[in-house]
Amino acid sequence: MKARVDADTCIGCGLCESTCPEVFKMDGDKAVVIGSVVPKAAEVTCKKAAEDCPVTAIVAS
Ligand code: F3S
C-alpha cells in the first residue's frame, strides 16, 4: 500500500500525524508521507488517517 498527500489540498490540521505517525509527519504547515511504502503494521491506521482528513487530501491504496 502507498499513501500520498495532496499538498495543494492539505490545510495542515495535523490529524494524520496524530493518527498514523508511522506514515505521516508535518513539514511546516503541510503533511508529508514518510517512506515510499506504507508498512504493513500501519495500513489500518493509515487508512483511518485518510478517511478522517477533513479535506480529503490523503490518497491511500
Ligand atoms: Fe493535511 Fe489532512 Fe493531514 S489536512 S495535515 S493531510 S489530516
Tab-separated table of C-alpha atoms and ligand atoms in Angstrom:
chain	number	residue	atom	x	y	z
A	1	MET	CA	0.000	0.000	0.000
A	2	LYS	CA	1.107	3.534	-0.746
A	3	ALA	CA	-0.031	6.878	0.568
A	4	ARG	CA	0.090	10.349	-0.873
A	5	VAL	CA	-0.803	13.786	0.456
A	6	ASP	CA	-2.074	16.392	-1.966
A	7	ALA	CA	-0.098	19.395	-0.737
A	8	ASP	CA	-2.430	21.839	-2.506
A	9	THR	CA	-5.408	20.465	-0.567
A	10	CYS	CA	-3.804	19.844	2.845
A	11	ILE	CA	-4.679	22.566	5.364
A	12	GLY	CA	-2.119	21.360	7.892
A	13	CYS	CA	-4.508	20.289	10.630
A	14	GLY	CA	-2.060	17.598	11.763
A	15	LEU	CA	-4.666	14.896	12.333
A	16	CYS	CA	-2.928	12.393	10.062
A	17	GLU	CA	0.320	12.685	12.000
A	18	SER	CA	-1.564	12.122	15.253
A	19	THR	CA	-3.476	9.156	13.838
A	20	CYS	CA	-0.627	7.463	11.981
A	21	PRO	CA	2.819	8.868	12.833
A	22	GLU	CA	4.446	5.855	11.158
A	23	VAL	CA	3.383	7.244	7.785
A	24	PHE	CA	2.670	10.963	8.124
A	25	LYS	CA	4.683	13.816	9.526
A	26	MET	CA	4.264	17.537	9.402
A	27	ASP	CA	6.713	19.504	7.280
A	28	GLY	CA	5.989	23.092	8.116
A	29	ASP	CA	2.264	23.604	7.512
A	30	LYS	CA	1.790	20.555	5.280
A	31	ALA	CA	1.807	16.834	5.920
A	32	VAL	CA	4.227	14.599	4.048
A	33	VAL	CA	4.468	10.848	3.700
A	34	ILE	CA	7.414	9.031	5.270
A	35	GLY	CA	8.957	6.390	3.021
A	36	SER	CA	7.701	5.013	-0.276
A	37	VAL	CA	5.604	2.115	1.011
A	38	VAL	CA	3.216	2.046	3.972
A	39	PRO	CA	4.478	-0.544	6.495
A	40	LYS	CA	2.053	-3.476	6.833
A	41	ALA	CA	1.573	-2.790	10.516
A	42	ALA	CA	0.460	0.780	9.779
A	43	GLU	CA	-2.036	0.082	6.990
A	44	VAL	CA	-5.149	0.225	9.170
A	45	THR	CA	-4.231	3.495	10.847
A	46	CYS	CA	-3.070	4.910	7.525
A	47	LYS	CA	-6.488	4.234	6.003
A	48	LYS	CA	-8.145	5.763	9.043
A	49	ALA	CA	-5.999	8.874	8.641
A	50	ALA	CA	-7.096	9.118	5.006
A	51	GLU	CA	-10.768	8.734	5.955
A	52	ASP	CA	-10.533	11.265	8.769
A	53	CYS	CA	-8.634	14.011	6.912
A	54	PRO	CA	-11.098	16.931	6.960
A	55	VAL	CA	-10.287	17.994	3.395
A	56	THR	CA	-9.705	14.510	1.893
A	57	ALA	CA	-6.115	15.356	0.989
A	58	ILE	CA	-4.838	11.803	1.511
A	59	VAL	CA	-4.970	9.019	-1.041
A	60	ALA	CA	-4.090	5.615	0.408
A	61	SER	CA	-4.395	2.496	-1.668
B	1	F3S	FE1	-3.277	17.772	5.936
B	1	F3S	FE2	-5.333	16.195	6.111
B	1	F3S	FE3	-3.135	15.594	7.367
B	1	F3S	S1	-5.372	18.412	6.164
B	1	F3S	S2	-2.244	17.568	7.882
B	1	F3S	S3	-3.390	15.731	5.168
B	1	F3S	S4	-5.193	15.228	8.110
